[in-house]
Coordinates of C-alpha atoms in Angstrom, one line a residue:
X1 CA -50.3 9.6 -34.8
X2 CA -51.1 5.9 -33.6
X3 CA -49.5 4.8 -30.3
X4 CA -46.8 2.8 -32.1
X5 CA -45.7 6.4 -33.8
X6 CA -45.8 8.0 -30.6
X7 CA -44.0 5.2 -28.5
X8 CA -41.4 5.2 -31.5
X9 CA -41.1 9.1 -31.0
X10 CA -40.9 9.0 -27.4
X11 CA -38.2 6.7 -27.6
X12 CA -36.1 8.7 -29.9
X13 CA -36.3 11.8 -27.6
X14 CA -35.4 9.9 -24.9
X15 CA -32.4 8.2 -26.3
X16 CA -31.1 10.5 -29.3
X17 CA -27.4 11.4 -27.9
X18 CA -24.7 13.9 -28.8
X19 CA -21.8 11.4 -28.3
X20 CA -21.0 8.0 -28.9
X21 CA -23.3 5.7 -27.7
X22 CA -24.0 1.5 -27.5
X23 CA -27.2 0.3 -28.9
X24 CA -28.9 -2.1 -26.5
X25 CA -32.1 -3.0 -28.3
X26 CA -35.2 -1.6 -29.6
X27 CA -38.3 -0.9 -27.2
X28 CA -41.5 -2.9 -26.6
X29 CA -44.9 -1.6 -26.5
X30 CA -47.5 -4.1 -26.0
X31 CA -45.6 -7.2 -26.4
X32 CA -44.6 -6.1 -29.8
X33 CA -40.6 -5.0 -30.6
X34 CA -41.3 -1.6 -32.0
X35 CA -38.9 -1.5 -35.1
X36 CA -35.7 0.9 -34.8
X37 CA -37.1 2.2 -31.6
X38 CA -33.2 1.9 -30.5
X39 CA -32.5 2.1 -26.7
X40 CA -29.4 3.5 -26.5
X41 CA -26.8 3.9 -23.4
X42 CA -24.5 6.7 -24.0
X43 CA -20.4 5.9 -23.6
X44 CA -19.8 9.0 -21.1
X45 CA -22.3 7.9 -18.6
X46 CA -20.7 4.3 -18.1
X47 CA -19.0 5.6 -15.6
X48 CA -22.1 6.5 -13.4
X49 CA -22.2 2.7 -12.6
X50 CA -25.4 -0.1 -13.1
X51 CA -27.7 -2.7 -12.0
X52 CA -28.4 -5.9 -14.3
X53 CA -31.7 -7.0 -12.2
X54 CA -33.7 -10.3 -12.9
X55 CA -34.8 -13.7 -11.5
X56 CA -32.7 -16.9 -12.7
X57 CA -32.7 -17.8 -16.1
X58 CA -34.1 -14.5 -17.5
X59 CA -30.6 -13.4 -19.7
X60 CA -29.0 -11.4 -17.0
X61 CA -25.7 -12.9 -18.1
X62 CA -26.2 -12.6 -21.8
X63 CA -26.8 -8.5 -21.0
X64 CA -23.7 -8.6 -19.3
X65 CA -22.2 -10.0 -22.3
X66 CA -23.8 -7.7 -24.7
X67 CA -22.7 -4.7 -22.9
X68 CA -18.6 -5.2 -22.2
X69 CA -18.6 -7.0 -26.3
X70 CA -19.9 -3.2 -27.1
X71 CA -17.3 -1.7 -24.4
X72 CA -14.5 -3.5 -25.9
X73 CA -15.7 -2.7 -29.8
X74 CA -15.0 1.2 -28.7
X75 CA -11.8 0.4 -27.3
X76 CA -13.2 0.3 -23.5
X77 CA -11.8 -2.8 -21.2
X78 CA -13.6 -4.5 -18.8
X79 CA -13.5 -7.0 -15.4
X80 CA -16.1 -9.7 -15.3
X81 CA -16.4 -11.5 -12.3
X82 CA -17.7 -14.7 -13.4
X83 CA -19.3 -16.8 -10.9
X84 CA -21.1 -19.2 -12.7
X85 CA -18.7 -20.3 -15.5
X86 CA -20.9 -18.9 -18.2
X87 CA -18.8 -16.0 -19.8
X88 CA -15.1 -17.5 -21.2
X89 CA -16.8 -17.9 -25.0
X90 CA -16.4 -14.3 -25.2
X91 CA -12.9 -15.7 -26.8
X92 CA -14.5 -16.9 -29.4
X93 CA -17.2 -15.7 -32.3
X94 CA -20.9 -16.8 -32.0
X95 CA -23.0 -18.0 -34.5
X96 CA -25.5 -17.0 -36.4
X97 CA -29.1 -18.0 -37.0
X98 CA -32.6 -17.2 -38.2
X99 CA -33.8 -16.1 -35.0
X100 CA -30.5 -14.2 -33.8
X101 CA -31.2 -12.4 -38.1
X102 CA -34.6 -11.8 -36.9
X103 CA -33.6 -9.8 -33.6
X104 CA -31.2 -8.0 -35.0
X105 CA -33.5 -6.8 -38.3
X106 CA -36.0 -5.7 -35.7
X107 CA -33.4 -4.1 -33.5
X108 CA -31.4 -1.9 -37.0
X109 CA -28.4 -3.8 -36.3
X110 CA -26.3 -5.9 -38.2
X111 CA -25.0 -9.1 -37.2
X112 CA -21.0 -10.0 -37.0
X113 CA -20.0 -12.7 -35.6
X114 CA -16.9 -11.8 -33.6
X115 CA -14.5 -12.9 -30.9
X116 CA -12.9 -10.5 -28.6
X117 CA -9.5 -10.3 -26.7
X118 CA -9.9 -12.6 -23.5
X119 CA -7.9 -12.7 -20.6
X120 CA -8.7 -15.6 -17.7
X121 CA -7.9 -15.2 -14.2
X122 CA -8.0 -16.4 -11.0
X123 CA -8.0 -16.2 -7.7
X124 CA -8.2 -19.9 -6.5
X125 CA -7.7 -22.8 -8.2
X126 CA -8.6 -22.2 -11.4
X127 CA -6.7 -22.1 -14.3
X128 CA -5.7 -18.4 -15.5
X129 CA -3.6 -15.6 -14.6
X130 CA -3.0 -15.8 -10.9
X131 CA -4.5 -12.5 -9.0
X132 CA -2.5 -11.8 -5.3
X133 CA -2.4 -9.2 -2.7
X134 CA -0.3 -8.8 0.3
X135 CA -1.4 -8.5 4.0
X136 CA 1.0 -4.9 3.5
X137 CA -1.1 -3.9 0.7
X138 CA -4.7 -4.1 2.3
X139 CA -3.2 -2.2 5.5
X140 CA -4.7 -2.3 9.2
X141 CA -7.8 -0.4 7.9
X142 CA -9.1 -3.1 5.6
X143 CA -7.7 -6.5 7.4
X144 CA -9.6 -5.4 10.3
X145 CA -13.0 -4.6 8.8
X146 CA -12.5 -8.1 5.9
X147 CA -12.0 -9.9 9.8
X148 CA -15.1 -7.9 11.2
X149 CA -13.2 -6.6 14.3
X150 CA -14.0 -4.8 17.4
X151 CA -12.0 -1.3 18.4
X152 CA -9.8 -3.4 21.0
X153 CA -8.7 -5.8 18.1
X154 CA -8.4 -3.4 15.3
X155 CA -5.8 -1.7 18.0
X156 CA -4.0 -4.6 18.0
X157 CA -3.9 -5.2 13.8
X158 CA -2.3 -1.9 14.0
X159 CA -0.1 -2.3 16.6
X160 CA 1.4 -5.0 14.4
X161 CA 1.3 -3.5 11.5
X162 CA 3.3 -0.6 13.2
X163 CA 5.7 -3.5 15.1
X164 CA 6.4 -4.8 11.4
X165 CA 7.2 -1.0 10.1
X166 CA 9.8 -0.2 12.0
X167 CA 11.4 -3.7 12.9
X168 CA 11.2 -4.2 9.0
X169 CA 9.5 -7.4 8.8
X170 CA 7.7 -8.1 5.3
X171 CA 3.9 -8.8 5.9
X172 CA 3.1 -10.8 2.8
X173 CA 0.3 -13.5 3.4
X174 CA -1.7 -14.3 6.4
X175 CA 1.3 -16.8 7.6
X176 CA 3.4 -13.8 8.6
X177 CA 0.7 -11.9 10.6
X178 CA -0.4 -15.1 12.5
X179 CA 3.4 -15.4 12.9
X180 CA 3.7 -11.9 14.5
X181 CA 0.4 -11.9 16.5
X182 CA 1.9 -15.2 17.9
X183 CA 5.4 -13.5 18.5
X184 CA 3.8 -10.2 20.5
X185 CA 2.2 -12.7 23.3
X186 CA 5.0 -15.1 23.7
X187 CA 8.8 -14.8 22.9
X188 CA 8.4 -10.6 22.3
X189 CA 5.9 -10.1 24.8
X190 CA 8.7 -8.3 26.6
X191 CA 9.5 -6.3 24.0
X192 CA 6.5 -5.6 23.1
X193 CA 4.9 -4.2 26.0
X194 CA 8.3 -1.9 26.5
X195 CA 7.6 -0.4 23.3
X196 CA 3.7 -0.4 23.1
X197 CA 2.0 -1.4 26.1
X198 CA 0.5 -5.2 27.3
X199 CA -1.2 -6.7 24.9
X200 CA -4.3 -9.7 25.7
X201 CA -3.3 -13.4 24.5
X202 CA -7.7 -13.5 24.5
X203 CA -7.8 -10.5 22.0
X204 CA -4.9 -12.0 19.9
X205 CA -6.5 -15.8 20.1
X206 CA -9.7 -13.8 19.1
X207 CA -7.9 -12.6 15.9
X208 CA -6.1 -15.4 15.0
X209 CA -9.6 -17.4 14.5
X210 CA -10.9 -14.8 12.6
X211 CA -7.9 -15.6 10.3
X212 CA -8.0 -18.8 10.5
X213 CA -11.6 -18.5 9.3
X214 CA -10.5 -16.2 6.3
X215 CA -8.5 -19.4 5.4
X216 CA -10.7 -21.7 5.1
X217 CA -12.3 -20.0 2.8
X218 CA -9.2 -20.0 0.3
X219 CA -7.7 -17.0 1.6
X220 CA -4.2 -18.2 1.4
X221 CA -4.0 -18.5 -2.6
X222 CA -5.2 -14.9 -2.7
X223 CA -2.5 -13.4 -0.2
X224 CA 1.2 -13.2 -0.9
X225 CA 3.5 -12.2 -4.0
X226 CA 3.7 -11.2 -6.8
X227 CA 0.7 -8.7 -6.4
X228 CA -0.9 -7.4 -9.6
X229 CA -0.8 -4.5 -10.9
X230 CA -4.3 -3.3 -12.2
X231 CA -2.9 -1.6 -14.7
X232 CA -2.8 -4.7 -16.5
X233 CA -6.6 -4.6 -16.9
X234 CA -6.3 -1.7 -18.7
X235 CA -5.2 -3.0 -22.4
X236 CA -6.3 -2.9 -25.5
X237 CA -5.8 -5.4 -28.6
X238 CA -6.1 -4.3 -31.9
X239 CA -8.4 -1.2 -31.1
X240 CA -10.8 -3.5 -28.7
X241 CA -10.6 -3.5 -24.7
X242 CA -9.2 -6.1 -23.1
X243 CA -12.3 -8.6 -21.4
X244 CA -10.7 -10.0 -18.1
X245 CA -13.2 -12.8 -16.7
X246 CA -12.1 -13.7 -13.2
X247 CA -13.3 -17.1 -13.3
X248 CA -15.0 -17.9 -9.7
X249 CA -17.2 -20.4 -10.2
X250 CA -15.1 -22.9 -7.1
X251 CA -15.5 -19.7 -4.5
X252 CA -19.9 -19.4 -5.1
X253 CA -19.8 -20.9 -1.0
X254 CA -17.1 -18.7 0.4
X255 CA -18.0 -15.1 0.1
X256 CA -16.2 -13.6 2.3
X257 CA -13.1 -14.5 0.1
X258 CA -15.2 -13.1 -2.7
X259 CA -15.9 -10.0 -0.7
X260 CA -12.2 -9.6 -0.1
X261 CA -11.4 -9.9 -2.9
X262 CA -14.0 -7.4 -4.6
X263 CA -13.1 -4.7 -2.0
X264 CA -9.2 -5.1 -2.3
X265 CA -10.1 -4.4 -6.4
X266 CA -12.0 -1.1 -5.8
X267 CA -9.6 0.2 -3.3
X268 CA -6.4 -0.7 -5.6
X269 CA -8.1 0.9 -8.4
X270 CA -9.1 3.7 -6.5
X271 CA -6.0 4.9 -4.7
X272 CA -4.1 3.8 -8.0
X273 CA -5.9 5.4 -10.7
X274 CA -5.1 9.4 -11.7
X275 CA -7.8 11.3 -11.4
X276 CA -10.1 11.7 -14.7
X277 CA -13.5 13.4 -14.3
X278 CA -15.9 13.0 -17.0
X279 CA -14.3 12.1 -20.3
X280 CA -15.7 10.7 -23.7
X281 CA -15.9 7.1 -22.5
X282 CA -14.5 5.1 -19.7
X283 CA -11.2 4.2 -18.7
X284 CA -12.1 0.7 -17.3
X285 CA -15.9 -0.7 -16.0
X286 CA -16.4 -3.2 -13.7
X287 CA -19.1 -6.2 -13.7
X288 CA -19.7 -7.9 -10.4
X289 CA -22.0 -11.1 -10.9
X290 CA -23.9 -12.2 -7.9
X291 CA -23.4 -9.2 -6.4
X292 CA -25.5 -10.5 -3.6
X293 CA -22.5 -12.8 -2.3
X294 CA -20.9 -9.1 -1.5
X295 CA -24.1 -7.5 0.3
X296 CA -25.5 -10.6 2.3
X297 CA -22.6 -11.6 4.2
X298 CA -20.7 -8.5 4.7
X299 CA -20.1 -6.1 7.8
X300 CA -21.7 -2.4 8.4
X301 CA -18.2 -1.3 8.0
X302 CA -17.2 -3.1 4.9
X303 CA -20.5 -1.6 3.2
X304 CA -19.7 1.9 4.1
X305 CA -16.5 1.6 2.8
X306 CA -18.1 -0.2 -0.5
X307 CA -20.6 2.6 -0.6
X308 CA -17.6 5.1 -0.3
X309 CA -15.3 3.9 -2.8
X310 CA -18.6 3.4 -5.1
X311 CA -19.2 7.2 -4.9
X312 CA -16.0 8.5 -5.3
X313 CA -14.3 5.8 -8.2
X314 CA -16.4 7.4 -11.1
X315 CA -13.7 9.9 -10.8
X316 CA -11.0 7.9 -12.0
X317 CA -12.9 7.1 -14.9
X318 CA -14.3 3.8 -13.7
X319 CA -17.8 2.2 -14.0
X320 CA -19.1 -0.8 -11.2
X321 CA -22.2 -2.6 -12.9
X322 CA -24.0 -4.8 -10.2
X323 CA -25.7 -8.2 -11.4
X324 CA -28.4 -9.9 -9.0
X325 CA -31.6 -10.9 -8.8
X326 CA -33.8 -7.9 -7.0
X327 CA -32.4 -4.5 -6.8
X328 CA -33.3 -5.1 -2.8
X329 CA -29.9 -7.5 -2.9
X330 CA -28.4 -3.8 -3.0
X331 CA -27.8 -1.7 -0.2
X332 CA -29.7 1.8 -0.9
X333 CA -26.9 3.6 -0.2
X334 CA -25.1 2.2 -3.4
X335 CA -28.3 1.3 -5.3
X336 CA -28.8 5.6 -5.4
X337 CA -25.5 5.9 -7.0
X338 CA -26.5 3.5 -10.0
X339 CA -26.8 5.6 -12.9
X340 CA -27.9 2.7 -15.3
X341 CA -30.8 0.3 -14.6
X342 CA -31.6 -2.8 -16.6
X343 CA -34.1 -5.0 -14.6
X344 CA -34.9 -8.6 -16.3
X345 CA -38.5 -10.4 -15.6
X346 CA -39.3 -11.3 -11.8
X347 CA -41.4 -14.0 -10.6
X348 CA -44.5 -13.7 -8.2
X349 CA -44.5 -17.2 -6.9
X350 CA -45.0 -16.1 -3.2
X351 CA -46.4 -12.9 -1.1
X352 CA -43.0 -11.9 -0.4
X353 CA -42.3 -12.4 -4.5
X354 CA -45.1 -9.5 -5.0
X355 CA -44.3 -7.6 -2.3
X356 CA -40.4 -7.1 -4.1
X357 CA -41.8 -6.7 -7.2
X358 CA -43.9 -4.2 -5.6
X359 CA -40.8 -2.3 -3.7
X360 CA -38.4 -3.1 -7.2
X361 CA -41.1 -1.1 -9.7
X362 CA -40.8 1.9 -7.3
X363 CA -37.2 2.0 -8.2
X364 CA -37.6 2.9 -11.8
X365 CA -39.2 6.0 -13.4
X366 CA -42.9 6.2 -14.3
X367 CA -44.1 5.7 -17.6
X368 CA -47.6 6.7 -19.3
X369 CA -47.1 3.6 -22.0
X370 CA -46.5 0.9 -18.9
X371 CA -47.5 -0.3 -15.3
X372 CA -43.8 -1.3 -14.2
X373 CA -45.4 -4.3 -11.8
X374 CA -46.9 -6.0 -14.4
X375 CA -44.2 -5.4 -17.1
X376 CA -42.1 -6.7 -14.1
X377 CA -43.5 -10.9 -14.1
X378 CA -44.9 -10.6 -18.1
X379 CA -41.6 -10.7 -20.0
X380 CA -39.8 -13.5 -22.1
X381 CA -36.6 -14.0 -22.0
X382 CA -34.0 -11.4 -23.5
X383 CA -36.4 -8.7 -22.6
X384 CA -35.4 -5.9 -20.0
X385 CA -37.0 -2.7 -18.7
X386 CA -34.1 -0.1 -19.7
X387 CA -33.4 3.4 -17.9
X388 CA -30.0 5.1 -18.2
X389 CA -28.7 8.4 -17.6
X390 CA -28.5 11.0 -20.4
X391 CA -25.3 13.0 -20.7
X392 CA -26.4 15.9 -18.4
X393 CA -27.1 13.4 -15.7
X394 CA -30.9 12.6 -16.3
X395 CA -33.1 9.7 -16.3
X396 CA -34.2 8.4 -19.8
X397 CA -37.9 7.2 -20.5
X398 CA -38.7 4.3 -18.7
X399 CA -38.3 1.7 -22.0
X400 CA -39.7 -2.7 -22.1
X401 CA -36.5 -3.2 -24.4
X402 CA -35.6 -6.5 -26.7
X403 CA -32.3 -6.7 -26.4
X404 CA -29.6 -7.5 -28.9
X405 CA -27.8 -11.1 -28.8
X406 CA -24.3 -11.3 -27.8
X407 CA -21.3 -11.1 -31.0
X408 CA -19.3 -13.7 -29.2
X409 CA -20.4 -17.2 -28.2
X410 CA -22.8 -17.9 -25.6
X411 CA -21.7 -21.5 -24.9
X412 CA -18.6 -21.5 -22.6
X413 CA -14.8 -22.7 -24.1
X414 CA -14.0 -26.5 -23.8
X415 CA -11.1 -27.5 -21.8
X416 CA -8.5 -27.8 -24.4
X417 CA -9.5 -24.2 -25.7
X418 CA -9.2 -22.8 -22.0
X419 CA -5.9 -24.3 -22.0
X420 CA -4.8 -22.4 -25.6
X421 CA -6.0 -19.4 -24.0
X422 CA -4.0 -19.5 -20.8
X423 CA -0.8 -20.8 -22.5
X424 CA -0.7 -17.8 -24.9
X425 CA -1.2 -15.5 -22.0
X426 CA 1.6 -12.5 -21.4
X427 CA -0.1 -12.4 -18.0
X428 CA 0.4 -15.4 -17.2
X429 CA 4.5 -15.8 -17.4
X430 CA 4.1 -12.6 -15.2
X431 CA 2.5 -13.7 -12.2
X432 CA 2.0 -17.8 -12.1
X433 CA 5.7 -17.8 -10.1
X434 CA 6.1 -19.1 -7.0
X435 CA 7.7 -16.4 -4.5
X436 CA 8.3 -17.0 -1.0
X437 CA 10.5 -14.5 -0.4
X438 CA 12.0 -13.8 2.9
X439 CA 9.3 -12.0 5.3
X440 CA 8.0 -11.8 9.1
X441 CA 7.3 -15.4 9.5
X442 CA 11.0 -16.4 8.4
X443 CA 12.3 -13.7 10.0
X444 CA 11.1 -14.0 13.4
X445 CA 11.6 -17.8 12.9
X446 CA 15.2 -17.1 12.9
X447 CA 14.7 -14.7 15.8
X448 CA 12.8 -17.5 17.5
X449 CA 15.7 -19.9 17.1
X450 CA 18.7 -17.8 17.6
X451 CA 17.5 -16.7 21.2
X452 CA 16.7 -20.8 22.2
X453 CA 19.9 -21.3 20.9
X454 CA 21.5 -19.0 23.2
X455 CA 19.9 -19.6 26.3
X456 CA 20.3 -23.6 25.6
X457 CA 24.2 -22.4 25.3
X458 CA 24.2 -20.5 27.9
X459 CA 22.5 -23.1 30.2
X460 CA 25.3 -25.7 29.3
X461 CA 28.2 -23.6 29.7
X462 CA 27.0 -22.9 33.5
X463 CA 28.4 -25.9 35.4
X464 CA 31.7 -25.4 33.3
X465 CA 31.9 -22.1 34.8
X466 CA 31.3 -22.9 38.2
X467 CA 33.6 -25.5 38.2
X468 CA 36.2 -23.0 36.5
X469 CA 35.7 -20.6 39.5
X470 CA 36.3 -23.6 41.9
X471 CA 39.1 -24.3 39.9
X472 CA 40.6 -21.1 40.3
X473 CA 39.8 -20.5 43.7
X474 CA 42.0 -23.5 45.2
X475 CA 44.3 -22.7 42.9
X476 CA 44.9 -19.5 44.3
X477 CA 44.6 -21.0 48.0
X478 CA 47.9 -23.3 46.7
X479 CA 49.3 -20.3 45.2
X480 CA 49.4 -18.6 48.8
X481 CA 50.1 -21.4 50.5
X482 CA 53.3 -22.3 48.1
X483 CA 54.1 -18.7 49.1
X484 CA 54.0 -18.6 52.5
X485 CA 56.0 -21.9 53.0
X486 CA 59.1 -20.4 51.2
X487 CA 59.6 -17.9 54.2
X488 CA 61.7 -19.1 56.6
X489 CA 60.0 -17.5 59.6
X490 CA 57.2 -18.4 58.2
X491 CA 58.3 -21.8 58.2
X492 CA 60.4 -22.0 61.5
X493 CA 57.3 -20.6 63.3
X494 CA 55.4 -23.9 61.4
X495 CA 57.3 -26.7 62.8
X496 CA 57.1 -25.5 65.9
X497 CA 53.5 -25.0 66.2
X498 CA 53.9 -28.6 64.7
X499 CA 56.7 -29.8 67.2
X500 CA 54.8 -28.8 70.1
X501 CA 50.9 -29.7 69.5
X502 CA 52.7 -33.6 68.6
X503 CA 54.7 -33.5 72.0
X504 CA 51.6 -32.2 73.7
X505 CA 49.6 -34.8 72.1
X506 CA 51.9 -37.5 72.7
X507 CA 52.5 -36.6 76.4
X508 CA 48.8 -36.6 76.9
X509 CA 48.6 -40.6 75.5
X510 CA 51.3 -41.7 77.2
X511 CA 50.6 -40.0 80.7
X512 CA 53.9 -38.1 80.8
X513 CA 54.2 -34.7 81.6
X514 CA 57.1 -32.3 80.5
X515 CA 59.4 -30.8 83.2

């Protein structure tokens, strides 16, 4: 048996399945595609999670492409979070060509063009279904560690979020809890530290930049009403899962609003979701493009809890597929819980380039047929290095895979066509509706108003009082007077007191005495 034959064989070991299965290319073996050597990722494992590795330029995308086009062919949906703009020609079929024939011959596949059931979204600007969460929804938990606060100031989120409880006031977008953290240090302060304690204008104006921050990031087209339901991602269309491309590319400079985003997904998904162990084939998977943009800018507390939810959402069915450049752009934590690996070409430009290609082939299992660091910076474009998880849970043969072209197009949709798309859209009539309904900020408004109302009333009904009491008081000096001149004793006694002080007076000008 030559080496060929035995690569071939090892290959077929390694990847033969009991199940159903996606084909993601054939394997390499000394620059040469090995015919029919088919690496293979089994459909029960998808929900053990992913890396798509690889320096700029090396197909990353187009494997992300590949894999949720197969996903939807078995009737799996699937999120992409598309940063760059590259993914909304999954609406429509590709095309084929000699080269795209010649792949696939090599590969055992056949080629069919095909286009598959798109749904755009967004959480900015861009045109597409319209994704929202309330402040409510997040909870105290999660608004404190997206703001990155200290213990004082997360006491304080909650406080308000247990102020707005049990006075009923609607926290819906990040108007209504700057309007409340404004309302506990000034008009309620009173109130407020009768019911809770004093709380520290500094640790509220603290907050209330961190929000303001969060803002300027976009932040206030992602909270409010109507929130979605992520049920919606799980659809089907004619037997194929639904491909939901959150289009992103005007948030690449604001990741925390990316981040926020991302997290508020995983936990809605997670605390919504029924419980589903390991089944036949996902319920939903997850691609997160530029994954870095999550990692880089994000808290110790907002990676536990990614790290957390990572862990414990396979349960619900649920695959998360990471896409960045080194595997090192992944915390470990979450990088151990990655069941499939498929790690693009690296380049060595630098001494800190071959130290990470160093530190990335150490992530990947050994092989007898290659040395992973120089497979790493030697291959072309469309080429991977492949290792998934069988169905008991274990690592398949390290394989240099060339992978299959995408089904759909690889160019992205032209304006009109993006327009087609969102008109059509079910999702769209849902939530592109402007609510404002009534909520802390108009409540306490009104609160606000109706107390300066009452003092300013108050205030100019005062000197109409006091004169009122003046009023009344001579009037009731008249009314006794009136009522002691009708006695006749009373009176008598009067003009006689009168009678004499004049005579005494008069007397005492004129120099007369009385006898």
């Amino acid at each position: 048996m030559n080496k060929s034959e035995e690569f071939k064989q090892h290959i077929e070991l390694g990847y033969t399945f009991k199940g159903d299965s996606i084909i993601l290319g054939t394997g390499i073996l000394a620059n040469e595609p090995i015919p029919f050597a088919q690496v293979k990722v089994p459909l029960k494992t998808f929900n053990r999670h992913g890396l798509i590795a690889g320096a700029t330029g090396t197909g990353k995308t187009k494997t992300l492409q590949v894999i949720a086009e197969q996903l939807s062919l078995n009737g799996v949906p699937s999120v992409l979070m598309d940063l760059k703009g590259d993914l909304s020609g999954m609406a429509k079929a590709g095309t084929l060509n000699s080269h795209i024939e010649k792949r696939s011959s090599l590969i055992g596949v056949n080629y069919h063009p095909e286009s598959l059931p798109v749904e755009l979204m967004s959480i900015s600007n861009e045109k597409g279904v319209k994704l929202k969460a309330t402040v409510s929804e997040f909870g105290p938990v999660l608004i404190s560690q997206i703001l990155e606060l200290n213990d004082t100031q997360r006491g304080v989120i909650a406080l308000v979020f247990r102020y707005c409880d049990t006075h009923h006031l609607p926290l819906l977008d990040l108007k209504d809890l700057k309007k409340v953290l404004q309302y506990i240090i000034n008009e309620g302060k009173v109130e407020i530290t009768k019911e809770f304690g004093a709380v520290s204008p500094a640790t509220v104006n603290t907050i209330m930049r961190k929000i303001i921050e969060l803002e300027q990031q976009g932040a206030e087209n992602f909270f409010g009403e109507l929130s979605f339901e992520v049920d919606d991602f799980v659809r089907t269309v004619d037997g194929k899962g639904v491909v939901s491309i959150i289009r992103l590319t005007d948030i690449q400079n604001r990741p925390k609003l990316f981040s926020t985003f991302m997290l508020s997904l995983l936990s809605e998904i997670y605390e919504t979701f029924p419980e589903q162990g390991d089944s036949d084939k996902p319920k939903l998977c997850l691609f997160i493009d530029e994954a870095h943009l999550v990692f880089s800018n994000a808290s110790k507390d907002l990676i536990d809890k990614i790290e957390a939810i990572v862990k414990l959402i396979r349960s619900k069915g649920v695959g998360v597929f990471f896409c960045t450049q080194t595997p090192t752009d992944v915390p470990d934590n979450v990088l151990g819980q990655l069941g499939l690996k498929i790690q693009h070409s690296l380049r060595a430009f630098t001494a800190k380039d071959r130290k990470a290609i160093t530190k990335t082939a150490e992530n990947y299992p050994l092989s007898t047929f290659y040395k992973t660091s120089e497979v790493l910076t030697s291959m072309g474009i469309g080429e991977a290095l492949v290792t998934v998880l069988n169905e008991k849970g274990i690592p398949t043969p390290l394989a240099h895979t060339l992978l299959r072209a995408p089904i759909s197009r690889m160019d992205i949709l032209a304006n009109d066509e993006i327009d087609q798309l969102v008109f059509q859209s079910s999702l769209v009539k849902k939530y592109n509706v402007n609510i404002d309904r009534k909520s802390a900020f108009e409540i306490l408004d009104q609160k606000i108003t109706a107390a300066e109302e009452a003092a300013a009333q108050e205030q100019k009904e005062s000197p109409a009082r006091g004169n009122t009491r003046t009023q009344n008081r001579t009037t009731k000096e008249t009314s006794i007077f009136d009522d002691l001149s009708k006695n006749t004793m009373v009176r008598q006694i009067g003009r006689t007191i009168f009678r004499e002080l004049t005579r005494g007076i008069m007397g005492s000008v004129s120099g007369k005495k009385r006898r």
